[in-house]
Coordinates of C-alpha atoms in Angstrom, one line a residue:
X108 CA 93.3 8.8 103.9
X109 CA 93.4 6.2 101.7
X110 CA 91.2 3.2 102.3
X111 CA 93.9 0.5 101.6
X112 CA 96.1 2.3 104.1
X113 CA 93.3 2.8 106.9
X114 CA 91.5 0.5 109.2
X115 CA 87.8 0.0 108.1
X116 CA 85.6 -3.0 109.6
X117 CA 81.8 -2.2 108.8
X118 CA 79.4 -5.2 109.7
X119 CA 76.3 -5.8 107.9
X120 CA 74.4 -6.4 110.7
X121 CA 74.4 -5.0 114.6
X122 CA 74.9 -7.2 117.0
X123 CA 71.8 -8.7 118.7
X124 CA 72.4 -7.0 122.2
X125 CA 72.5 -3.5 120.5
X126 CA 69.5 -1.4 122.0
X127 CA 69.5 1.9 120.3
X128 CA 70.1 3.5 116.9
X129 CA 73.4 5.3 117.9
X130 CA 74.8 1.6 119.4
X131 CA 73.5 -0.3 116.1
X132 CA 75.4 2.2 113.9
X133 CA 78.3 3.0 115.8
X134 CA 79.0 -1.1 115.8
X135 CA 78.1 -1.9 112.6
X136 CA 80.0 1.3 111.0
X137 CA 83.2 0.1 113.0
X138 CA 83.3 3.3 115.2
X139 CA 83.8 1.6 118.2
X140 CA 84.1 -2.4 119.4
X141 CA 82.6 -3.8 122.8
X142 CA 85.5 -4.7 125.5
X143 CA 83.1 -5.5 128.4
X144 CA 79.4 -3.9 129.4
X145 CA 79.6 -0.1 129.1
X146 CA 83.2 -0.4 127.8
X147 CA 84.3 0.3 124.4
X148 CA 87.3 0.7 122.1
X149 CA 86.9 3.5 119.8
X150 CA 88.5 2.2 116.6
X151 CA 90.4 4.7 114.4
X152 CA 87.2 5.7 112.2
X153 CA 85.5 6.3 115.5
X154 CA 88.2 8.2 117.0
X155 CA 88.5 10.7 114.3
X156 CA 85.1 11.7 115.2
X157 CA 85.7 11.6 119.1
X158 CA 88.8 14.0 118.4
X159 CA 87.1 16.2 116.1
X160 CA 84.6 17.0 119.1
X161 CA 86.8 17.4 121.5
X162 CA 89.0 19.9 119.3
X163 CA 85.8 22.0 119.1
X164 CA 85.2 22.0 122.8
X165 CA 89.1 23.0 123.3
X166 CA 88.9 25.4 121.2
X167 CA 85.7 27.1 122.6
X168 CA 86.5 26.6 126.1
X169 CA 90.2 28.3 125.9
X170 CA 88.5 31.1 123.7
X171 CA 86.4 31.6 126.9
X172 CA 89.5 32.0 129.1
X173 CA 89.4 28.7 130.6
X174 CA 92.7 27.1 131.2
X175 CA 93.4 23.4 130.6
X176 CA 95.0 21.2 132.9
X177 CA 95.1 17.2 133.5
X178 CA 94.0 15.5 136.9
X179 CA 94.4 12.0 137.9
X180 CA 91.9 9.6 137.2
X181 CA 92.9 7.6 140.2
X182 CA 92.0 9.8 143.3
X183 CA 92.4 9.2 146.8
X184 CA 89.6 8.7 149.4
X185 CA 90.9 11.0 151.9
X186 CA 89.4 13.9 149.5
X187 CA 86.2 12.0 149.0
X188 CA 85.7 11.5 152.8
X189 CA 86.7 15.0 153.5
X190 CA 84.0 16.3 151.0
X191 CA 81.0 13.6 152.8
X192 CA 80.7 12.1 149.0
X193 CA 82.7 8.9 150.0
X194 CA 79.5 7.6 151.7
X195 CA 77.0 9.7 149.8
X196 CA 77.9 8.3 146.3
X197 CA 77.1 4.9 146.4
X198 CA 77.9 1.9 144.4
X199 CA 78.6 4.3 141.1
X200 CA 81.8 5.3 142.4
X201 CA 84.6 2.2 142.0
X202 CA 86.6 2.2 145.0
X203 CA 89.8 -0.1 145.5
X204 CA 92.7 -0.7 147.3
X205 CA 96.3 -0.3 146.7
X206 CA 99.0 -2.7 147.4
X207 CA 99.3 -0.8 151.6
X208 CA 95.5 -1.3 151.7
X209 CA 95.0 2.5 151.0
X210 CA 91.6 3.4 149.6
X211 CA 91.4 5.0 146.5
X212 CA 88.5 5.4 143.5
X213 CA 88.2 5.8 139.6
X214 CA 87.2 9.3 139.1
X215 CA 83.7 9.7 138.0
X216 CA 84.1 13.6 138.4
X217 CA 86.8 15.9 139.7
X218 CA 85.2 18.5 142.2
X219 CA 87.5 17.4 145.4
X220 CA 90.8 17.0 143.2
X221 CA 90.5 20.5 141.9
X222 CA 89.5 22.2 144.8
X223 CA 92.4 20.5 146.7
X224 CA 94.4 22.3 144.1
X225 CA 93.2 25.5 144.3
X226 CA 93.1 25.5 148.1
X227 CA 96.8 25.0 148.1
X228 CA 97.9 27.4 145.5
X229 CA 95.2 30.7 145.7
X230 CA 95.3 32.4 148.6
X231 CA 94.6 36.2 147.7
X232 CA 91.2 37.6 145.7
X233 CA 94.1 38.9 143.5
X234 CA 94.3 35.4 142.2
X235 CA 90.7 35.0 141.5
X236 CA 88.7 34.5 139.4
X237 CA 90.3 31.5 138.2
X238 CA 88.8 28.7 135.5
X239 CA 90.4 25.4 135.1
X240 CA 89.2 22.6 132.8
X241 CA 90.5 19.2 131.6
X242 CA 89.3 16.6 128.8
X243 CA 89.8 13.1 130.4
X244 CA 88.0 9.5 130.7
X245 CA 85.8 8.7 133.8
X246 CA 84.4 6.0 135.2
X247 CA 80.8 5.3 136.8
X248 CA 80.2 1.8 137.8
X249 CA 76.4 2.0 136.1
X250 CA 74.4 -0.7 137.6
X251 CA 73.1 -1.3 134.1
X252 CA 75.2 0.3 131.0
X253 CA 73.2 0.7 128.2
X254 CA 72.9 2.3 124.8
X255 CA 76.5 1.9 123.7
X256 CA 78.7 4.9 124.6
X257 CA 75.0 7.1 125.7
X258 CA 75.5 5.4 129.1
X259 CA 78.7 3.8 129.3
X260 CA 80.9 3.0 132.7
X261 CA 83.6 4.7 130.8
X262 CA 83.3 7.7 129.0
X263 CA 85.4 10.9 127.9
X264 CA 84.1 14.2 129.3
X265 CA 85.1 17.9 129.7
X266 CA 84.6 18.7 133.3
X267 CA 85.5 22.4 134.3
X268 CA 85.7 24.5 137.8
X269 CA 85.8 28.0 138.2
X270 CA 86.7 30.0 141.6
X271 CA 85.5 33.2 142.4
X272 CA 85.8 35.6 145.2
X273 CA 82.1 36.9 145.0
X274 CA 78.4 34.8 143.9
X275 CA 78.3 38.2 141.3
X276 CA 81.1 36.9 139.8
X277 CA 80.4 33.3 139.6
X278 CA 77.2 34.4 137.6
X279 CA 79.4 36.2 135.6
X280 CA 81.3 33.3 134.5
X281 CA 78.0 31.3 134.6
X282 CA 76.6 33.6 131.5
X283 CA 80.3 33.0 129.8
X284 CA 79.8 29.3 129.9
X285 CA 76.4 29.5 129.0
X286 CA 77.4 31.7 125.9
X287 CA 80.4 29.2 125.2
X288 CA 78.3 25.8 125.4
X289 CA 75.8 27.3 122.8
X290 CA 78.6 27.9 120.7
X291 CA 79.7 24.5 120.9
X292 CA 77.0 22.9 120.4
X293 CA 76.1 25.5 117.3
X294 CA 79.7 24.6 115.9
X295 CA 79.1 20.8 116.3
X296 CA 76.1 21.1 113.6
X297 CA 73.5 19.7 116.2
X298 CA 70.0 20.8 117.2
X299 CA 70.1 21.5 120.9
X300 CA 68.2 23.2 123.5
X301 CA 69.3 24.8 126.8
X302 CA 67.1 24.0 129.5
X303 CA 66.7 25.0 133.2
X304 CA 67.5 22.1 135.2
X305 CA 67.5 20.7 138.9
X306 CA 71.1 20.5 140.2
X307 CA 70.7 16.9 141.7
X308 CA 73.3 15.3 143.7
X309 CA 76.1 17.5 142.6
X310 CA 74.5 20.7 144.4
X311 CA 74.7 24.5 144.5
X312 CA 71.7 26.8 143.1
X313 CA 71.4 27.6 139.1
X314 CA 71.7 24.8 136.3
X315 CA 71.2 24.5 133.0
X316 CA 71.5 21.2 130.5
X317 CA 72.1 21.2 127.1
X318 CA 70.0 18.4 124.9
X319 CA 70.5 17.3 121.7
X320 CA 66.9 17.1 120.4
X321 CA 66.0 13.2 119.6
X322 CA 63.2 11.2 119.4
X323 CA 65.1 8.6 121.3
X324 CA 66.1 10.6 124.2
X325 CA 65.8 10.0 127.6
X326 CA 64.8 13.3 129.0
X327 CA 61.5 15.1 128.5
X328 CA 61.7 18.8 127.9
X329 CA 59.0 21.6 128.1
X330 CA 59.5 24.2 126.0
X331 CA 57.7 27.2 124.6
X332 CA 57.7 27.5 120.6
X333 CA 57.1 30.9 121.0
X334 CA 59.7 32.0 123.4
X335 CA 63.3 31.1 124.1
X336 CA 61.6 28.9 127.4
X337 CA 63.0 25.8 128.0
X338 CA 63.4 23.6 131.2
X339 CA 63.7 19.9 132.0
X340 CA 60.3 18.6 132.8
X341 CA 61.4 17.5 136.5
X342 CA 61.8 21.6 137.1
X343 CA 59.3 23.2 134.8
X344 CA 56.6 25.1 136.8
X345 CA 53.1 24.4 136.3
X346 CA 51.1 27.5 136.8
X347 CA 48.0 27.3 138.8
X348 CA 44.7 27.7 136.7
X349 CA 44.2 31.6 136.0
X350 CA 40.2 30.9 136.5
X351 CA 38.8 30.7 139.8
X352 CA 37.4 27.5 141.3
X353 CA 34.0 26.5 140.5
X354 CA 31.0 26.6 143.0
X355 CA 30.0 23.5 144.4
X356 CA 27.4 22.0 142.1
X357 CA 27.0 18.4 142.9
X358 CA 25.9 17.3 146.2
X359 CA 28.4 14.5 148.0
X360 CA 28.0 10.7 147.5
X361 CA 29.8 7.6 148.3
X362 CA 29.7 5.2 145.4
X363 CA 30.6 1.8 145.2
X364 CA 33.6 1.0 143.4
X365 CA 34.6 -2.7 143.8
X366 CA 38.1 -3.2 142.5
X367 CA 38.3 0.0 141.1
X368 CA 41.9 1.5 142.5
X369 CA 43.6 3.2 139.7
X370 CA 42.4 6.6 138.9
X371 CA 42.0 6.1 135.0
X372 CA 39.8 2.5 136.3
X373 CA 37.6 4.6 138.8
X374 CA 36.8 7.2 136.0
X375 CA 35.9 4.8 133.3
X376 CA 33.4 2.8 136.0
X377 CA 32.2 6.2 136.9
X378 CA 32.0 7.7 133.4
X379 CA 33.5 10.8 134.2
X380 CA 36.9 12.0 132.8
X381 CA 40.3 11.5 134.3
X382 CA 40.4 15.3 134.9
X383 CA 37.4 14.7 137.5
X384 CA 39.6 12.7 139.6
X385 CA 42.0 13.6 142.4
X386 CA 44.9 10.8 143.5
X387 CA 46.0 10.9 146.6
X388 CA 49.5 9.6 147.2
X389 CA 50.7 8.4 150.9
X390 CA 54.4 9.5 151.5
X391 CA 56.2 9.3 154.8
X392 CA 59.0 11.4 156.1
X393 CA 60.9 11.3 159.0
X394 CA 62.2 14.6 161.2
X395 CA 65.5 15.2 162.9
X396 CA 64.7 12.8 165.7
X397 CA 63.4 9.9 163.3
X398 CA 59.8 10.6 164.1
X399 CA 58.2 9.5 160.9
X400 CA 55.4 12.0 159.5
X401 CA 52.4 11.0 157.3
X402 CA 51.4 13.3 154.0
X403 CA 48.8 12.9 151.5
X404 CA 50.0 14.4 148.2
X405 CA 46.7 15.6 145.9
X406 CA 47.5 15.9 142.3
X407 CA 44.5 15.1 139.6
X408 CA 44.0 11.9 138.1
X409 CA 45.7 12.6 134.8
X410 CA 48.6 14.0 136.4
X411 CA 51.8 12.8 137.6
X412 CA 53.5 13.5 140.7
X413 CA 56.9 15.3 140.4
X414 CA 59.2 13.8 142.9
X415 CA 62.1 16.3 142.8
X416 CA 59.5 19.1 143.2
X417 CA 57.8 17.3 146.0
X418 CA 61.2 16.8 147.7
X419 CA 62.0 20.4 148.2
X420 CA 59.1 21.2 150.2
X421 CA 59.6 21.7 154.0
X422 CA 59.7 18.5 155.7
X423 CA 59.4 16.1 152.8
X424 CA 63.5 16.5 151.9
X425 CA 63.9 12.9 151.8
X426 CA 60.5 11.2 151.9
X427 CA 59.3 7.9 150.7
X428 CA 56.3 6.3 149.6
X429 CA 54.2 4.7 152.5
X430 CA 53.7 1.2 153.0
X431 CA 50.5 -0.4 152.9
X432 CA 50.5 -1.1 156.7
X433 CA 51.4 2.8 156.9
X434 CA 48.4 3.6 155.1
X435 CA 46.3 1.4 157.0
X436 CA 47.6 2.6 160.1
X437 CA 46.9 6.6 159.3
X438 CA 43.8 6.1 157.0
X439 CA 42.2 2.8 158.3
X440 CA 42.2 1.8 154.6
X441 CA 44.0 -0.2 152.2
X442 CA 45.8 1.6 149.2
X443 CA 43.5 2.4 146.3
X444 CA 40.9 3.7 147.8
X445 CA 42.4 6.6 150.0
X446 CA 41.5 10.7 149.9
X447 CA 41.4 13.6 151.8
X448 CA 38.0 14.0 153.2
X449 CA 37.6 13.0 157.4
X450 CA 41.5 12.4 157.7
X451 CA 42.5 13.5 161.1
X452 CA 44.5 17.1 160.3
X453 CA 46.6 16.5 163.5
X454 CA 48.0 13.2 162.1
X455 CA 47.7 13.7 158.5
X456 CA 49.4 16.5 156.8
X457 CA 47.5 17.3 153.4
X458 CA 49.3 19.0 150.8
X459 CA 46.8 19.8 147.4
X460 CA 48.8 20.5 143.7
X461 CA 47.6 24.2 142.4
X462 CA 45.5 22.4 139.9
X463 CA 43.5 20.3 142.6
X464 CA 43.1 23.7 144.4
X465 CA 41.3 24.8 141.7
X466 CA 38.9 21.8 141.5
X467 CA 35.3 21.4 142.3
X468 CA 32.9 18.3 142.1
X469 CA 35.7 16.1 142.4
X470 CA 36.0 12.0 143.1
X471 CA 38.3 10.9 145.1
X472 CA 39.2 7.6 147.4
X473 CA 36.7 7.6 150.6
X474 CA 38.9 6.0 152.7
X475 CA 37.0 2.5 152.7
X476 CA 37.8 -0.1 150.9
X477 CA 35.4 -0.4 147.7
X478 CA 34.3 2.9 147.6
X479 CA 34.7 6.7 146.2
X480 CA 33.3 9.4 146.8
X481 CA 31.8 11.9 144.3
X482 CA 30.7 15.5 144.2
X483 CA 33.6 16.6 147.0
X484 CA 34.1 20.1 147.0
X485 CA 36.6 22.2 149.3
X486 CA 35.3 24.4 152.1
X487 CA 32.2 22.0 152.1
X488 CA 33.0 18.5 152.7
X489 CA 36.5 19.0 153.8
X490 CA 38.5 21.7 155.1
X491 CA 40.2 24.4 152.4
X492 CA 43.8 23.6 151.6
X493 CA 46.1 25.1 153.8
X494 CA 49.2 23.9 151.7
X495 CA 49.0 24.5 147.9
X496 CA 51.9 23.8 146.1
X497 CA 53.4 23.1 142.4
X498 CA 53.7 19.3 142.8
X499 CA 52.9 17.6 139.3
X500 CA 54.7 17.5 135.9
X501 CA 53.8 19.8 133.2
X502 CA 52.0 18.6 130.1
X503 CA 52.0 19.8 126.6
X504 CA 49.4 22.9 126.3
X505 CA 50.4 24.1 130.3
X506 CA 50.7 28.0 129.8
X507 CA 54.5 28.8 129.7
X508 CA 56.1 30.1 133.0
X509 CA 57.3 33.0 131.1
X510 CA 53.7 33.9 130.1
X511 CA 54.5 33.8 126.5
X512 CA 52.5 31.0 125.2
X513 CA 51.9 27.4 125.8
X514 CA 54.2 24.3 126.4
X515 CA 55.2 21.8 124.0
X516 CA 57.2 18.5 125.3
X517 CA 60.0 17.0 123.2
X518 CA 62.4 14.5 124.0
X519 CA 66.3 15.4 124.6
X520 CA 69.7 13.3 125.3
X521 CA 71.7 15.4 128.0
X522 CA 75.3 16.3 126.5
X523 CA 76.2 19.5 128.6
X524 CA 75.6 20.5 132.2
X525 CA 76.4 23.8 134.1
X526 CA 76.1 24.4 137.7
X527 CA 76.6 27.1 139.9
X528 CA 77.9 25.3 142.8
X529 CA 78.4 28.1 145.1
X530 CA 80.1 27.0 148.4
X531 CA 79.2 23.2 148.7
X532 CA 82.8 22.2 147.7
X533 CA 84.6 25.0 149.1
X534 CA 83.4 25.2 152.4
X535 CA 83.4 21.0 152.8
X536 CA 87.2 21.3 152.0
X537 CA 88.2 24.5 153.3
X538 CA 89.0 26.3 150.3
X539 CA 89.3 30.1 151.1
X540 CA 91.2 33.2 150.1
X541 CA 91.8 36.6 151.6
X542 CA 89.7 39.3 150.3
X543 CA 91.1 43.1 149.9
X544 CA 90.8 43.6 153.8
X545 CA 92.4 41.0 154.9
X546 CA 89.6 39.0 155.9
X547 CA 89.1 35.1 155.0
X548 CA 86.1 34.2 152.6
X549 CA 85.2 30.9 151.3
X550 CA 85.3 30.9 147.5
X551 CA 82.5 30.4 145.3
X552 CA 82.3 27.7 142.6
X553 CA 80.9 26.7 139.6
X554 CA 81.1 23.4 137.1
X555 CA 80.7 23.0 134.0
X556 CA 80.9 19.4 132.1
X557 CA 80.3 18.1 128.5
X558 CA 79.8 14.6 127.7
X559 CA 82.3 14.0 124.3
X560 CA 81.7 10.7 124.0
X561 CA 78.3 10.9 124.3
X562 CA 78.1 13.9 121.9
X563 CA 79.0 11.0 119.3
X564 CA 76.1 8.8 120.0
X565 CA 73.6 11.8 120.3
X566 CA 74.7 13.0 116.8
X567 CA 73.9 10.3 115.2
X568 CA 70.8 9.8 117.6
X569 CA 69.5 12.7 115.2
X570 CA 71.3 12.5 112.3
X571 CA 70.9 9.2 110.4
X572 CA 68.4 7.0 107.9
X573 CA 68.1 3.8 107.1
X574 CA 71.3 3.3 105.0
X575 CA 73.4 4.6 108.0
X576 CA 74.9 7.4 109.9
X577 CA 74.8 11.1 108.5
X578 CA 77.4 13.1 110.2
X579 CA 77.5 17.0 110.6
X580 CA 80.7 18.1 108.6
X581 CA 82.1 19.4 111.6
X582 CA 82.6 15.9 113.1
X583 CA 82.5 13.6 110.1
X584 CA 85.5 11.1 110.6
X585 CA 86.1 12.4 106.7
X586 CA 84.8 15.2 104.7
X587 CA 84.3 13.7 101.4
X588 CA 84.8 10.0 99.8
X589 CA 86.3 9.8 96.2
X590 CA 84.8 6.3 95.1
X591 CA 86.5 5.8 91.8
X592 CA 84.7 2.9 89.6
X593 CA 87.3 0.7 88.3
X594 CA 90.5 2.0 90.2
X595 CA 92.4 -1.2 89.6
X596 CA 91.4 -1.9 86.0
X597 CA 91.7 1.9 84.5
X598 CA 94.7 3.7 84.7
X599 CA 92.8 6.9 83.4
X600 CA 90.0 6.4 86.7
X601 CA 93.1 5.9 89.1
X602 CA 94.9 8.9 87.6
X603 CA 92.1 11.2 87.9
X604 CA 90.9 10.0 91.6
X605 CA 94.7 9.9 92.6
X606 CA 94.7 13.6 91.5
X607 CA 91.5 15.1 92.9
X608 CA 92.6 13.4 96.2
X609 CA 95.7 15.6 96.2
X610 CA 93.9 18.8 95.1
X611 CA 91.4 18.2 98.0
X612 CA 94.2 17.4 100.4
X613 CA 95.7 20.7 99.1
X614 CA 92.4 22.9 99.6
X615 CA 92.5 21.6 103.1
X616 CA 89.6 18.8 103.1
X617 CA 89.7 15.9 105.1
X618 CA 89.1 13.5 101.9
X619 CA 89.2 9.5 101.9
X620 CA 89.9 8.0 98.9
X621 CA 88.5 4.3 98.8
X622 CA 90.8 2.8 96.8
X623 CA 89.7 -0.8 97.6
X624 CA 89.2 -3.7 94.9
X625 CA 85.2 -3.8 96.0
X626 CA 82.6 -4.0 94.4
X627 CA 80.7 -0.6 93.6
X628 CA 77.3 -1.4 95.6
X629 CA 79.7 -2.3 98.7
X630 CA 82.0 0.8 98.5
X631 CA 78.8 3.0 98.2
X632 CA 77.1 1.2 101.1
X633 CA 80.3 1.6 103.1
X634 CA 80.4 5.4 102.8
X635 CA 76.5 5.9 103.3
X636 CA 76.9 3.8 106.4
X637 CA 80.0 5.8 108.0
X638 CA 78.0 9.2 107.4
X639 CA 80.5 10.9 105.3
X640 CA 78.8 14.0 104.0
X641 CA 80.2 14.4 100.4
X642 CA 80.7 11.9 97.9
X643 CA 82.4 12.0 94.6
X644 CA 82.4 9.2 92.0
X645 CA 84.2 9.3 89.1
X646 CA 83.3 6.6 86.4
X647 CA 84.8 6.2 82.6
X648 CA 81.6 7.9 81.1
X649 CA 81.6 10.7 83.0
X650 CA 85.2 11.2 83.0
X651 CA 85.3 11.3 79.3
X652 CA 82.4 13.7 79.3
X653 CA 85.0 16.0 81.7
X654 CA 82.5 15.4 84.7
X655 CA 82.4 13.6 88.1
X656 CA 79.5 12.7 89.8
X657 CA 78.7 14.4 93.4
X658 CA 76.2 13.3 95.9
X659 CA 75.4 15.1 99.7
X660 CA 74.6 12.4 102.2
X661 CA 71.1 14.1 102.5
X662 CA 70.2 14.5 99.0
X663 CA 68.1 12.1 97.0
X664 CA 69.5 12.1 93.9
X665 CA 73.3 12.8 92.7
X666 CA 74.3 15.5 90.1
X667 CA 77.3 16.0 87.4
X668 CA 79.6 18.6 88.0
X669 CA 82.4 19.1 85.8
X670 CA 85.4 17.9 86.8
X671 CA 87.5 21.1 86.8
X672 CA 85.1 22.8 89.1
X673 CA 84.3 20.0 91.5
X674 CA 86.8 21.2 94.0
X675 CA 85.1 24.6 94.0
X676 CA 81.6 23.1 94.2
X677 CA 82.9 21.4 97.4
X678 CA 84.5 24.0 98.9
X679 CA 80.8 26.2 98.3
X680 CA 78.9 23.4 99.8
X681 CA 81.4 23.1 102.8
X682 CA 80.7 26.8 103.3
X683 CA 77.2 26.5 103.6

């Protein structure tokens, strides 16, 4: 491709409302143009990268044995009502009526549609397993779309769905997809981690997220540098302390702490370490009859409550934080001074985190405004905890759950997610088959998604410098840029540039010849901004000496290469 025949529209400065690096650079490089909040036009340059990502995803999905189809973006409301998600999905689901006043949605995902297709077409175990996927635009009406294509309202996604006669076969396909996704992100040239994750609103049992590692990532990932263990912080298990609880060494005392309600402030006021403080978090849940139940969740002062873990405890599935009035009602005290000592076990459920259960001589609220207790010990000042659970987020330095070292924490951008859906949607939509005994059975399902457009933003968040984007070669809009000095002034330069351009094209290299009549500095800046991995500069002095200048996008300095060997040099560089 020649620049004079292409559409380059770079900017010196990013729009003021651009928030993250990828959004700023994609707008500056002219990869995308904003149409509305969270909705972008993919310009020719950006679309080249998007299609390269899509091609790798499609090649590996086909290699895995999955079959591509294309489902409608517009879906009838009846399917969502049948699955129960019409009411549960929330305002992110864009709903509308057609001219006949029938309800439809713009699909944010396609579990209902694909299950409807399979229940109509698949009747026997002999037709299973089957894995169907598509690459299609989705729409989720985010309340606050942010970060460009990282959290847009309209986005391109690969979503696949597998159907099985048994859970064992689902687990087999799940491993196939785990391996397939690992190949995809490796081929894309990205640093990534596959992490165990919560299934969230999708439902099911097993789940792994695939994260591109980047400091700007929204998700915290717990990983073990000495093993393959990795999990989203919301799911990573915090093991119980390996040492037994120390014996009580302090007397119980009530200490005035006027105005000190935050754990850090209490610790500072009492001149003790935050690890000696226990915070009591008041929550309320309702039983099947709507009756409220009050509970205290005990977490060490320097730890954070993990709401997902807490919500998986019996009776706390839909818990909420207690109101000030409810705290007063059950504990007779205002928030900020509450604790587990002296509470009525018949009215207040107390659940201690594993770390708290191993603490002695700790500090907690006295259930009296302006006071805390010090020297508190289980078995002496309050009953031994009858409910102990993993309630907290892991932190760096915690032992790894696989027993192979300690955990570190890094940040990641989720770009893929695989689920063992099991029978959630198959049961709701009556998707069944006849087994080899002629008995009707519910199909097992898997769900596998990749954010195709999100990958472009994530790749940039991981690969950039102060000059612009540094695309991995596999997804760069062009692999090599030829920058001739004086293309419009020198016939020798023009002939040399055109000849090299043809040689690279014949060698199957995706090349951009910058034949614009621009200043060299402007041409260099544009090629670096848009992230082309390799640059060849043709100048008069070098050409006279039989040389051209080569520079990799990550190289500090350029090198002179013989003109006769530059194609071989590039092919060798691309093969690495």
